[in-house]
PDB file of C-alpha atoms in Angstrom:
ATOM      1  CA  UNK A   1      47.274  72.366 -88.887  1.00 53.00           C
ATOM      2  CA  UNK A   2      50.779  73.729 -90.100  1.00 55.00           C
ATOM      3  CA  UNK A   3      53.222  71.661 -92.044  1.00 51.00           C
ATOM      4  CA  UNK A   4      55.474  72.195 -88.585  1.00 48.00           C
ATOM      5  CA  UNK A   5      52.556  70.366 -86.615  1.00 47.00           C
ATOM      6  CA  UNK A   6      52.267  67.936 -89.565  1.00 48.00           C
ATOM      7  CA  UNK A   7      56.014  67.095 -89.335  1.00 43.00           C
ATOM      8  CA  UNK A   8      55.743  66.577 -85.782  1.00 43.00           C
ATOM      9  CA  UNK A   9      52.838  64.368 -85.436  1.00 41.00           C
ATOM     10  CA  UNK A  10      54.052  61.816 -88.280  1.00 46.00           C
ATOM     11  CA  UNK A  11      57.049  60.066 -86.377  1.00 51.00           C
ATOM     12  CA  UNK A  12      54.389  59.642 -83.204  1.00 47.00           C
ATOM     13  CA  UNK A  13      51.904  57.908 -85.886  1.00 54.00           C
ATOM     14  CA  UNK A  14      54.920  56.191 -87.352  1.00 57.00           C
ATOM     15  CA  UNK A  15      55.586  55.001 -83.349  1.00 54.00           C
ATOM     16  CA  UNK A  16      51.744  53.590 -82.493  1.00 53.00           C
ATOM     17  CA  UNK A  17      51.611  51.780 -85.600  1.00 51.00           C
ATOM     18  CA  UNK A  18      55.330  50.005 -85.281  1.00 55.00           C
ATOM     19  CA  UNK A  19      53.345  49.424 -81.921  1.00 59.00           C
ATOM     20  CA  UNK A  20      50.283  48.288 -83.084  1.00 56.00           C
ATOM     21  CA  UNK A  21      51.875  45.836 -85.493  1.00 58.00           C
ATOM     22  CA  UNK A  22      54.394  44.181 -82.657  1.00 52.00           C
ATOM     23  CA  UNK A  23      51.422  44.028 -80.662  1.00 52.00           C
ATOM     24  CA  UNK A  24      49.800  41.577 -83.472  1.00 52.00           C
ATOM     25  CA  UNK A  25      53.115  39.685 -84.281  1.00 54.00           C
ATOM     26  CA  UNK A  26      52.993  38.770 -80.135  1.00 50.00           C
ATOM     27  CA  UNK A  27      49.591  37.895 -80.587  1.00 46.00           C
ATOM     28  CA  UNK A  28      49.360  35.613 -83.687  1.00 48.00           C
ATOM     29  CA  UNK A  29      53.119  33.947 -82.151  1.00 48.00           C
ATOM     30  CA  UNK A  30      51.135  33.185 -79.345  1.00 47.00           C
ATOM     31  CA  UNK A  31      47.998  31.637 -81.268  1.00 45.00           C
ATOM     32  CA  UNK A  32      50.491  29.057 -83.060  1.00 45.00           C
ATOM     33  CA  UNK A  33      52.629  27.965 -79.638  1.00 43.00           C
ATOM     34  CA  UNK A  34      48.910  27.840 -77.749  1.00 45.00           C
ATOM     35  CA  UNK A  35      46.378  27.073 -80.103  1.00 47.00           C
ATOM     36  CA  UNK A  36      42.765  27.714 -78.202  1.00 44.00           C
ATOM     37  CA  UNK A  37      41.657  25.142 -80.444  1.00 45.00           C
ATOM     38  CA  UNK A  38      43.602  22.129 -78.781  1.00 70.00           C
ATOM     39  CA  UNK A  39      41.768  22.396 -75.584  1.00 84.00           C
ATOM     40  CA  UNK A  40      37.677  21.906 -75.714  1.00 85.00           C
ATOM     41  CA  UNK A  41      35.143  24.552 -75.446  1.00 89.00           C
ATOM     42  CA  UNK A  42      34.820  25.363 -71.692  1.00 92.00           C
ATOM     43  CA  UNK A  43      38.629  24.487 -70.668  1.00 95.00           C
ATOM     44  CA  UNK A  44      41.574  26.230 -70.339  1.00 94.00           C
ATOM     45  CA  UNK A  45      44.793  25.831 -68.611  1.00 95.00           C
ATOM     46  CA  UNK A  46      45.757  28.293 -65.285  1.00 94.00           C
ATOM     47  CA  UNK A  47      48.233  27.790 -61.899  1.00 94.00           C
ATOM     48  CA  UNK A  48      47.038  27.832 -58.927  1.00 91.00           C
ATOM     49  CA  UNK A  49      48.937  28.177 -55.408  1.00 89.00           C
ATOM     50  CA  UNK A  50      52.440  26.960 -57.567  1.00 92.00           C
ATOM     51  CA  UNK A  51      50.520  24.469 -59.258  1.00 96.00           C
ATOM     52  CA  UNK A  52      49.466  23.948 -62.891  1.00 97.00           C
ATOM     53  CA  UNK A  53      45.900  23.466 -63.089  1.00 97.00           C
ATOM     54  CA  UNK A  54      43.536  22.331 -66.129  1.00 97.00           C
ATOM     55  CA  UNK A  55      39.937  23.310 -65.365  1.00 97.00           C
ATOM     56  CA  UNK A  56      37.123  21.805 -67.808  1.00 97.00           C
ATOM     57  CA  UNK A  57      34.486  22.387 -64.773  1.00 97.00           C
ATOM     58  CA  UNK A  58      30.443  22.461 -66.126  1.00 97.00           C
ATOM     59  CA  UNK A  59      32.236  22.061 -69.835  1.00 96.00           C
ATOM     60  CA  UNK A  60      29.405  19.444 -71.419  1.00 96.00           C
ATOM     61  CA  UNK A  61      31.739  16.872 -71.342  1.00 97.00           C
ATOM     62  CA  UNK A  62      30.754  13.562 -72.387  1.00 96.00           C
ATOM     63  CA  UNK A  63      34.240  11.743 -72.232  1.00 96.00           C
ATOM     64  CA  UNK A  64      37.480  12.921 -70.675  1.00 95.00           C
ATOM     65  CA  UNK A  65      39.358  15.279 -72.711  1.00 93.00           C
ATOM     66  CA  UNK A  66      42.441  13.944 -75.005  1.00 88.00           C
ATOM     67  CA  UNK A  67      44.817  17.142 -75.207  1.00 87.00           C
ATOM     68  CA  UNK A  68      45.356  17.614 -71.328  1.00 93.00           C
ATOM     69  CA  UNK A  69      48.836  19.329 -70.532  1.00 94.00           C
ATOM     70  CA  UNK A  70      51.075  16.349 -69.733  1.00 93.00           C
ATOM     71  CA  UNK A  71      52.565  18.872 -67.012  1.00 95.00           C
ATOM     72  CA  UNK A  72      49.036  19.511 -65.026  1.00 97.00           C
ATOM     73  CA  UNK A  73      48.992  18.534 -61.501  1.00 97.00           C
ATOM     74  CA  UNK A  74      44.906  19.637 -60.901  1.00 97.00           C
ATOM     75  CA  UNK A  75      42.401  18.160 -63.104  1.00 98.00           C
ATOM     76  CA  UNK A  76      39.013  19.045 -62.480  1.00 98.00           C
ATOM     77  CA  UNK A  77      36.630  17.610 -64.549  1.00 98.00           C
ATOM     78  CA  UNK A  78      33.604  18.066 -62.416  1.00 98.00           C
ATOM     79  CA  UNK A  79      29.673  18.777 -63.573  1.00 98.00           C
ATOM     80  CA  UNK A  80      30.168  17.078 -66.402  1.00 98.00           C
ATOM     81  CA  UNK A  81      28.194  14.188 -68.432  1.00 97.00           C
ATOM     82  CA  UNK A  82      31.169  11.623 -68.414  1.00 98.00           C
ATOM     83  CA  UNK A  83      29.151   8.079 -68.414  1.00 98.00           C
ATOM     84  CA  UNK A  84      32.338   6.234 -68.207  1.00 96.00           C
ATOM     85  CA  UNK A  85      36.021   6.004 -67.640  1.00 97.00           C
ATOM     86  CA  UNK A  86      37.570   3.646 -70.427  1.00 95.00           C
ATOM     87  CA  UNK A  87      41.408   1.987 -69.334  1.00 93.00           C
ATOM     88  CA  UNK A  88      44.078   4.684 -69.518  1.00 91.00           C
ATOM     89  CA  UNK A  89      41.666   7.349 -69.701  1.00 93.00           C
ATOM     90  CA  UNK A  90      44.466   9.465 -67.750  1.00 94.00           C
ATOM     91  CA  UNK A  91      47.295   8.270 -69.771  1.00 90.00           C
ATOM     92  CA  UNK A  92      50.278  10.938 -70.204  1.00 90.00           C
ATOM     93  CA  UNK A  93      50.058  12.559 -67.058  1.00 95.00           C
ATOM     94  CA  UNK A  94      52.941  11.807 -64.963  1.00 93.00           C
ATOM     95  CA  UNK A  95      52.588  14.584 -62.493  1.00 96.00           C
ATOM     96  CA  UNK A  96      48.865  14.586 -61.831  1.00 97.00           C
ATOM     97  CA  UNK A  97      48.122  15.183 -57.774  1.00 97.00           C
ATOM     98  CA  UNK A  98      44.685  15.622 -57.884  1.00 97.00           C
ATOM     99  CA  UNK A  99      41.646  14.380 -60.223  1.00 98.00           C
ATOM    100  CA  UNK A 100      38.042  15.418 -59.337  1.00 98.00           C
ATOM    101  CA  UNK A 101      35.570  13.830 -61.276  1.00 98.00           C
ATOM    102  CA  UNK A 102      32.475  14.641 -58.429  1.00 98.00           C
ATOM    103  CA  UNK A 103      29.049  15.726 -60.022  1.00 98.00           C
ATOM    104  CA  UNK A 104      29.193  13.482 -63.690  1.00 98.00           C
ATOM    105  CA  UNK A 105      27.307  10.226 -64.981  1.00 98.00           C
ATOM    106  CA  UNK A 106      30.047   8.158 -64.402  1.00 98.00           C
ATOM    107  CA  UNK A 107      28.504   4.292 -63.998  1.00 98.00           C
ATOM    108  CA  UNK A 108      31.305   1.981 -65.009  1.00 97.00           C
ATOM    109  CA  UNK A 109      34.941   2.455 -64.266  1.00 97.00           C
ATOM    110  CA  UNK A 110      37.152  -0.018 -66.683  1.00 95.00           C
ATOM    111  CA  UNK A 111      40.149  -2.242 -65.210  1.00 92.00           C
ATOM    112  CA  UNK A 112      42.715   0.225 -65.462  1.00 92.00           C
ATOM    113  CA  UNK A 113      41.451   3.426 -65.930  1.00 94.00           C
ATOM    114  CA  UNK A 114      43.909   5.300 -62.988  1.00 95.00           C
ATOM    115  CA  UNK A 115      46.853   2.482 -63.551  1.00 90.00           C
ATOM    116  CA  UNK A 116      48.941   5.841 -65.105  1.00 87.00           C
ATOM    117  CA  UNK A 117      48.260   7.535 -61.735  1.00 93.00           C
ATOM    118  CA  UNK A 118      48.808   4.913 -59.266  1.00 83.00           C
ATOM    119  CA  UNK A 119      52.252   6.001 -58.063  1.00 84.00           C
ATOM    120  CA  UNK A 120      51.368   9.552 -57.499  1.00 93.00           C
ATOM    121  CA  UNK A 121      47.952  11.073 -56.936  1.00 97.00           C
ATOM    122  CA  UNK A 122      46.828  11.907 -54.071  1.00 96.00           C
ATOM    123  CA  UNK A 123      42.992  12.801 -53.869  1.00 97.00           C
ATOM    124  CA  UNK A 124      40.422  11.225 -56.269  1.00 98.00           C
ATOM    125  CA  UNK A 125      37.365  12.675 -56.357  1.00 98.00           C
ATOM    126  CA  UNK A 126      34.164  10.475 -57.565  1.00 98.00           C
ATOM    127  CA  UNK A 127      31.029  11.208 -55.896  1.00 98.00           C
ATOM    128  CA  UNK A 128      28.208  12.244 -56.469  1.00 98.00           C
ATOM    129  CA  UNK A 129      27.877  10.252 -59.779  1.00 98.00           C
ATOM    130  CA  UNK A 130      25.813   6.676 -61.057  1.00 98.00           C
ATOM    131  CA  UNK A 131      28.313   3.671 -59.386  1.00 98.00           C
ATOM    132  CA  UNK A 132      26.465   0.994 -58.257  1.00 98.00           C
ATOM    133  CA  UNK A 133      29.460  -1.393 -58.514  1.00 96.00           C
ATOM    134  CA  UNK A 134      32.739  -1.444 -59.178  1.00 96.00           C
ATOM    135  CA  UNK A 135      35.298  -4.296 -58.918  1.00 94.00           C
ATOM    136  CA  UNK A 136      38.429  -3.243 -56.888  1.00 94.00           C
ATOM    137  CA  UNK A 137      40.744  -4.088 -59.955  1.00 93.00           C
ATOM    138  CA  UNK A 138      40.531  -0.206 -61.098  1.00 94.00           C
ATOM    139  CA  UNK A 139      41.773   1.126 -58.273  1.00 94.00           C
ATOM    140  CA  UNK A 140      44.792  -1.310 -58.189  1.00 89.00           C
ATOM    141  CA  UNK A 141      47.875   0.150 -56.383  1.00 88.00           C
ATOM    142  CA  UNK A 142      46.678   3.365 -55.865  1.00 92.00           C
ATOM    143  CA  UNK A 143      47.646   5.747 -53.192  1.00 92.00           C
ATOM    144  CA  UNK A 144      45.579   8.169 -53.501  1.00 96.00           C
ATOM    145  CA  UNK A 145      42.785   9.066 -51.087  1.00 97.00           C
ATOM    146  CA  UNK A 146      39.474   8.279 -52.448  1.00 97.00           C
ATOM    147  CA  UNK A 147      35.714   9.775 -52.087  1.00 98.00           C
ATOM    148  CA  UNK A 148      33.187   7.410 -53.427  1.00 98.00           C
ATOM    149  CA  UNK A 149      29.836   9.235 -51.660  1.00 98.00           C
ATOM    150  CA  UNK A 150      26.846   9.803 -52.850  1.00 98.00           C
ATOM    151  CA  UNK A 151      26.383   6.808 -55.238  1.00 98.00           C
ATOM    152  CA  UNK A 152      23.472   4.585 -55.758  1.00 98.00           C
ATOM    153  CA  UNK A 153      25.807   1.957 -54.432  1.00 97.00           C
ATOM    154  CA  UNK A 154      24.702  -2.374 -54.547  1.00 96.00           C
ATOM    155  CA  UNK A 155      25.958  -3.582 -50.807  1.00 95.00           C
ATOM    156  CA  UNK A 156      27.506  -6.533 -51.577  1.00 94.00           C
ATOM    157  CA  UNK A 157      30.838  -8.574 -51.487  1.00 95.00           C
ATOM    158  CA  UNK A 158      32.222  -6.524 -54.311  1.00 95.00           C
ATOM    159  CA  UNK A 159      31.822  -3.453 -52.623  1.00 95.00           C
ATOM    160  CA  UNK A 160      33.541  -4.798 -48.941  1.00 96.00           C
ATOM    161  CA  UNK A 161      36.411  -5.903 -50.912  1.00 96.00           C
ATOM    162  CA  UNK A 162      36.831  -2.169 -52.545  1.00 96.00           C
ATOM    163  CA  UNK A 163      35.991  -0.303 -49.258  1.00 94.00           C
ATOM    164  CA  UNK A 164      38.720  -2.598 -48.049  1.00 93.00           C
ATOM    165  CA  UNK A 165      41.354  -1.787 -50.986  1.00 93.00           C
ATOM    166  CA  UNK A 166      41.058   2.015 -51.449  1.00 95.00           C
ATOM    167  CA  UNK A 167      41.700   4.681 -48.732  1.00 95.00           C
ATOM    168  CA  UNK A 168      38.673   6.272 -48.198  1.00 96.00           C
ATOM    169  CA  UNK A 169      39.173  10.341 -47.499  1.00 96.00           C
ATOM    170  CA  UNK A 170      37.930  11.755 -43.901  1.00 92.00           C
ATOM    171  CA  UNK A 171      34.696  12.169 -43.005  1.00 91.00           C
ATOM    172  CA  UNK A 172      33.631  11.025 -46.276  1.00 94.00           C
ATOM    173  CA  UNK A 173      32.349   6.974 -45.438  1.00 93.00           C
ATOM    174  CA  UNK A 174      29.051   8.011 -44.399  1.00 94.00           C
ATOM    175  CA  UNK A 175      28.227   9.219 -47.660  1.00 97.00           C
ATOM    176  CA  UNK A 176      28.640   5.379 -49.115  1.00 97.00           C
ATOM    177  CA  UNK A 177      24.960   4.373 -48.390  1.00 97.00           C
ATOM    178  CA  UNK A 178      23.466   1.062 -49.655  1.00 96.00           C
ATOM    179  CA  UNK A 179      20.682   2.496 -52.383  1.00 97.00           C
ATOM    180  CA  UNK A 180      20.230  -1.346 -52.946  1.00 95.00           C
ATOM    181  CA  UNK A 181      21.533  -4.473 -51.015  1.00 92.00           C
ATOM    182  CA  UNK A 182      21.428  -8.396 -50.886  1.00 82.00           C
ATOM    183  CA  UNK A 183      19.143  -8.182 -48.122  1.00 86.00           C
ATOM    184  CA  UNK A 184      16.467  -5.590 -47.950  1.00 88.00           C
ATOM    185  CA  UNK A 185      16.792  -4.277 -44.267  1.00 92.00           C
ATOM    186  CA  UNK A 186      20.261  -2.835 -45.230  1.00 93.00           C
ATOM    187  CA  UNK A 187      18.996  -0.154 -48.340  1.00 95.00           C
ATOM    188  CA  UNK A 188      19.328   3.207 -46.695  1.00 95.00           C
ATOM    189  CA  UNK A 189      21.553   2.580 -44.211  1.00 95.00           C
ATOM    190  CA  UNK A 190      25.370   4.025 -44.498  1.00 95.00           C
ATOM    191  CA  UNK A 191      27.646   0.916 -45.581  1.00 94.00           C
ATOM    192  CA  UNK A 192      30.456   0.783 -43.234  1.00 91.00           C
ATOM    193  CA  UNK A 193      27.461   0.270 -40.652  1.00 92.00           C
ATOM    194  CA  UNK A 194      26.112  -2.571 -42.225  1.00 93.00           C
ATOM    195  CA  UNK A 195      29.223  -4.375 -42.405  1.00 90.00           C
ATOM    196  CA  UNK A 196      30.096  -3.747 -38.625  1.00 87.00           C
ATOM    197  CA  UNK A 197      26.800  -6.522 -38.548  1.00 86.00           C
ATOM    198  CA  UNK A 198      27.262  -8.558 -41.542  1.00 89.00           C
ATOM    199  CA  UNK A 199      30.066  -9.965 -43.676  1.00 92.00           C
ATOM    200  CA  UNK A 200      28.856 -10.006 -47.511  1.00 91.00           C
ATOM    201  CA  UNK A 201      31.859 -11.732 -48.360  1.00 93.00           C
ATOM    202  CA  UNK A 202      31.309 -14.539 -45.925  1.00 87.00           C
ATOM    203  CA  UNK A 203      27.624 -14.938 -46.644  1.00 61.00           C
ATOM    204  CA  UNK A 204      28.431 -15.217 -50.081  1.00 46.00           C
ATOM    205  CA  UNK A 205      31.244 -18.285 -49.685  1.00 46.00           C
ATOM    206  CA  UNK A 206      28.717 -20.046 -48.012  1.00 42.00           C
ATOM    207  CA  UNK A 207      25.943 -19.873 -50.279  1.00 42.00           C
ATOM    208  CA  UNK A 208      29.022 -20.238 -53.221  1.00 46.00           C
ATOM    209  CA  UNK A 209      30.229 -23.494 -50.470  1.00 42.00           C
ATOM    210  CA  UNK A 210      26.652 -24.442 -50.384  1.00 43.00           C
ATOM    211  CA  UNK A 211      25.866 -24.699 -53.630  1.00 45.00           C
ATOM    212  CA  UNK A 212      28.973 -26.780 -54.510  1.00 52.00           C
ATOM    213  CA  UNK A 213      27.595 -29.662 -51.955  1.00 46.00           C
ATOM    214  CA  UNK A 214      24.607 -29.772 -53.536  1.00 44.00           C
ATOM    215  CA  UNK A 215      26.291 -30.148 -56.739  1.00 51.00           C
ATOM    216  CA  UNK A 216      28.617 -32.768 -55.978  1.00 56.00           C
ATOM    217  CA  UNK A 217      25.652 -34.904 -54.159  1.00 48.00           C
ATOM    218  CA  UNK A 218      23.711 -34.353 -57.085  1.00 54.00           C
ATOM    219  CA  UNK A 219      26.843 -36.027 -59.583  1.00 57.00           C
ATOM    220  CA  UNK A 220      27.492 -38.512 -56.751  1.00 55.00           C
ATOM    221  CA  UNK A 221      24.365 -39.807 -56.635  1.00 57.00           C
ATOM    222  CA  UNK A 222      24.199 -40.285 -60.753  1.00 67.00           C
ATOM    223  CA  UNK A 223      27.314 -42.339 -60.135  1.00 63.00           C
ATOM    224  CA  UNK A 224      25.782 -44.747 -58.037  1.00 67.00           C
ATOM    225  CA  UNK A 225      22.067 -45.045 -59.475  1.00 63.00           C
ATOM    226  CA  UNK A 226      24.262 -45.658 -62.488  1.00 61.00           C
ATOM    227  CA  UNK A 227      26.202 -48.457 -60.703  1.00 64.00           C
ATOM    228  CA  UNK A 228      23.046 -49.949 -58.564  1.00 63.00           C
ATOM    229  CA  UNK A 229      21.197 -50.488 -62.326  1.00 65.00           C
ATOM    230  CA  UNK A 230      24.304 -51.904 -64.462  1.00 63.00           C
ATOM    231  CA  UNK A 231      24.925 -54.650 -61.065  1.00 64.00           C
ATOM    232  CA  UNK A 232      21.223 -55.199 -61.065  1.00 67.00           C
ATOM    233  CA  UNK A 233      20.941 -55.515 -65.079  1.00 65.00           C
ATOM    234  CA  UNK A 234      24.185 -58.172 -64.904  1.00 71.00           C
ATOM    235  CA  UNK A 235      22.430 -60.169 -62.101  1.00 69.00           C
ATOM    236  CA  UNK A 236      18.996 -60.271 -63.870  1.00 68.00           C
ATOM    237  CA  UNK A 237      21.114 -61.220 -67.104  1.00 68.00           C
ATOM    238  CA  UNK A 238      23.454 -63.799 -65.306  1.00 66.00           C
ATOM    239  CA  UNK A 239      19.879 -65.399 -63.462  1.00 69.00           C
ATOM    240  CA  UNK A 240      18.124 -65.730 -66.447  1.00 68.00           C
ATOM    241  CA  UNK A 241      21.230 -67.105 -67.861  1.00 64.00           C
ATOM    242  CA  UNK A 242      21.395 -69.997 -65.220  1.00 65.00           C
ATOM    243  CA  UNK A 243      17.931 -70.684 -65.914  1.00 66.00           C
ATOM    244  CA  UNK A 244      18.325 -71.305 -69.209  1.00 62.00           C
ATOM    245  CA  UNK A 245      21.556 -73.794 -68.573  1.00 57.00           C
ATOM    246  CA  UNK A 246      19.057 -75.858 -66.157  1.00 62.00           C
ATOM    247  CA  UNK A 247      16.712 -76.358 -69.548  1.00 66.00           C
ATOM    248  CA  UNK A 248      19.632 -78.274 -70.947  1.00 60.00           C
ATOM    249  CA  UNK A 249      20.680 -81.543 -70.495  1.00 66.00           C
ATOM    250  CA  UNK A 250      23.147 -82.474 -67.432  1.00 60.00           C
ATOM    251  CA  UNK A 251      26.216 -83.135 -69.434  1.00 53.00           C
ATOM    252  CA  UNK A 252      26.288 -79.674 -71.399  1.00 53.00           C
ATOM    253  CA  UNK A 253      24.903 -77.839 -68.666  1.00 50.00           C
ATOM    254  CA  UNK A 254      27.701 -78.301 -66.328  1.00 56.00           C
ATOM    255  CA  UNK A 255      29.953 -77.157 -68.676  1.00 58.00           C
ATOM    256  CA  UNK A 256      27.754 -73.965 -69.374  1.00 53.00           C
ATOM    257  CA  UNK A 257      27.538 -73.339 -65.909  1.00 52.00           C
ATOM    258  CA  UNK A 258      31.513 -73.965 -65.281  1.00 57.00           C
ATOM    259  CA  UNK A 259      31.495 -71.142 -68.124  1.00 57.00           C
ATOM    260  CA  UNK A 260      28.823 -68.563 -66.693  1.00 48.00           C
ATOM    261  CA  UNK A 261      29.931 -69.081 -63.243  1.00 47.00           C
ATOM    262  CA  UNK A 262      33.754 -67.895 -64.875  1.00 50.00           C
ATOM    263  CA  UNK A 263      31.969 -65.194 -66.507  1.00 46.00           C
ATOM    264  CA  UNK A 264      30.450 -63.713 -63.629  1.00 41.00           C
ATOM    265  CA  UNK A 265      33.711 -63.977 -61.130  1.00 41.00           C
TER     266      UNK A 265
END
């Protein structure tokens, strides 16, 4: 290679490696604003038709991730291991619209685990996990509409009365089937069918009504055995009391009996 060559090549290596370097300045400024190390293995942030999306989909999850964007509006936390949702679970995240949690281990949902999102999500998605009951307390005030299929549901009063406070999405109450009930003919039978026939809630007043009766007979009746022996006890007291005063001679026992007879009044 001539030096003329030489002279000509060395501002174009210059160039690529003033390149090369601003290349890796952008890189490691964009490894301290977005850290890959705040979100967990398996997640990462994207938008999707306009809206901001956090997908942590078959991640290994065992509890619902802390460092969500506070500006997501599609969570999906789906085919996960999430046992439980603990109260404000979804804390921070005033412009979530949609939350599916479908395909995890999910068996207990805490008082207050969606209160953050009760003003604006619209579509909660928890089937296809390990509810068998829930009370209707975690889904206070919320809007959004809810799929609860594919549970091993308990058919019972505490179900009716969350059927009856969430808004159930389309096409997805047949899924709700009773994997164990009150009364046996009703296990494997869809639940809004069930309760077209029988009223848990009812049933379960009157055996609650029932069982009330029987326990106010059974402290009413105390109260008067009680009475029936103390009257009986005074009367066998007070007759072997008179007896007594007709042992003794007239003149005293007048005036024991004027005293008894007092006594006993």
């Amino acid at each position: 290679m001539t030096a003329a060559q030489r002279v000509l090549l060395c501002p174009i290596n210059m160039g690529l490696l003033l390149q090369s370097l601003f290349l890796l300045l952008l890189f490691l400024l964009g490894s301290c604003l977005h850290p890959a190390a705040a979100f967990p293995k398996g997640c990462y942030p994207s938008e999707e038709e306009g809206l901001k999306t956090f997908r942590c989909s078959n991640a290994q999850l065992t509890e619902v991730p802390r460092d969500i964007p506070n500006d997501t509006n599609k969570l999906y936390l789906d085919f996960n291991q999430i046992p439980f949702l603990p109260r404000d679970a979804f804390r921070d995240l005033p412009l979530l619209l949609e939350l599916d949690l479908s395909h995890n281990a999910i068996a207990r949902v805490e008082s207050g685990a969606f209160q953050d999102l009760a003003e604006h999500l619209h579509s909660l998605d928890l089937s296809s996990n390990r509810l068998v009951s829930v009370s209707k307390d975690a889904f206070s005030n919320l809007k959004a509409k809810v799929n609860l299929s594919n549970n091993p549901w308990l058919c019972d009063c505490r179900l009716q009365e969350l059927i009856r406070a969430v808004e159930l999405v389309a096409d997805s109450s047949g899924g709700i089937v009773c994997d164990s009930s009150t009364q046996e003919e009703h296990v494997g039978k869809a639940f809004l069918q069930v309760i077209a026939d029988t009223d848990f809630c009812n049933v379960y007043k009157k055996t609650t009504d029932i069982a009330m009766l029987v326990t106010m007979f059974g402290w009413f009746a105390m109260v008067i055995s009680y009475l029936v022996y103390y009257v009986r006890q005074n009367q066998e007291d007070a007759r072997r009391h008179l007896e007594y005063l007709k042992s003794l001679p007239s003149k005293q026992r007048r005036s024991e009996e004027s005293s008894t007879i007092s006594t006993v009044v």
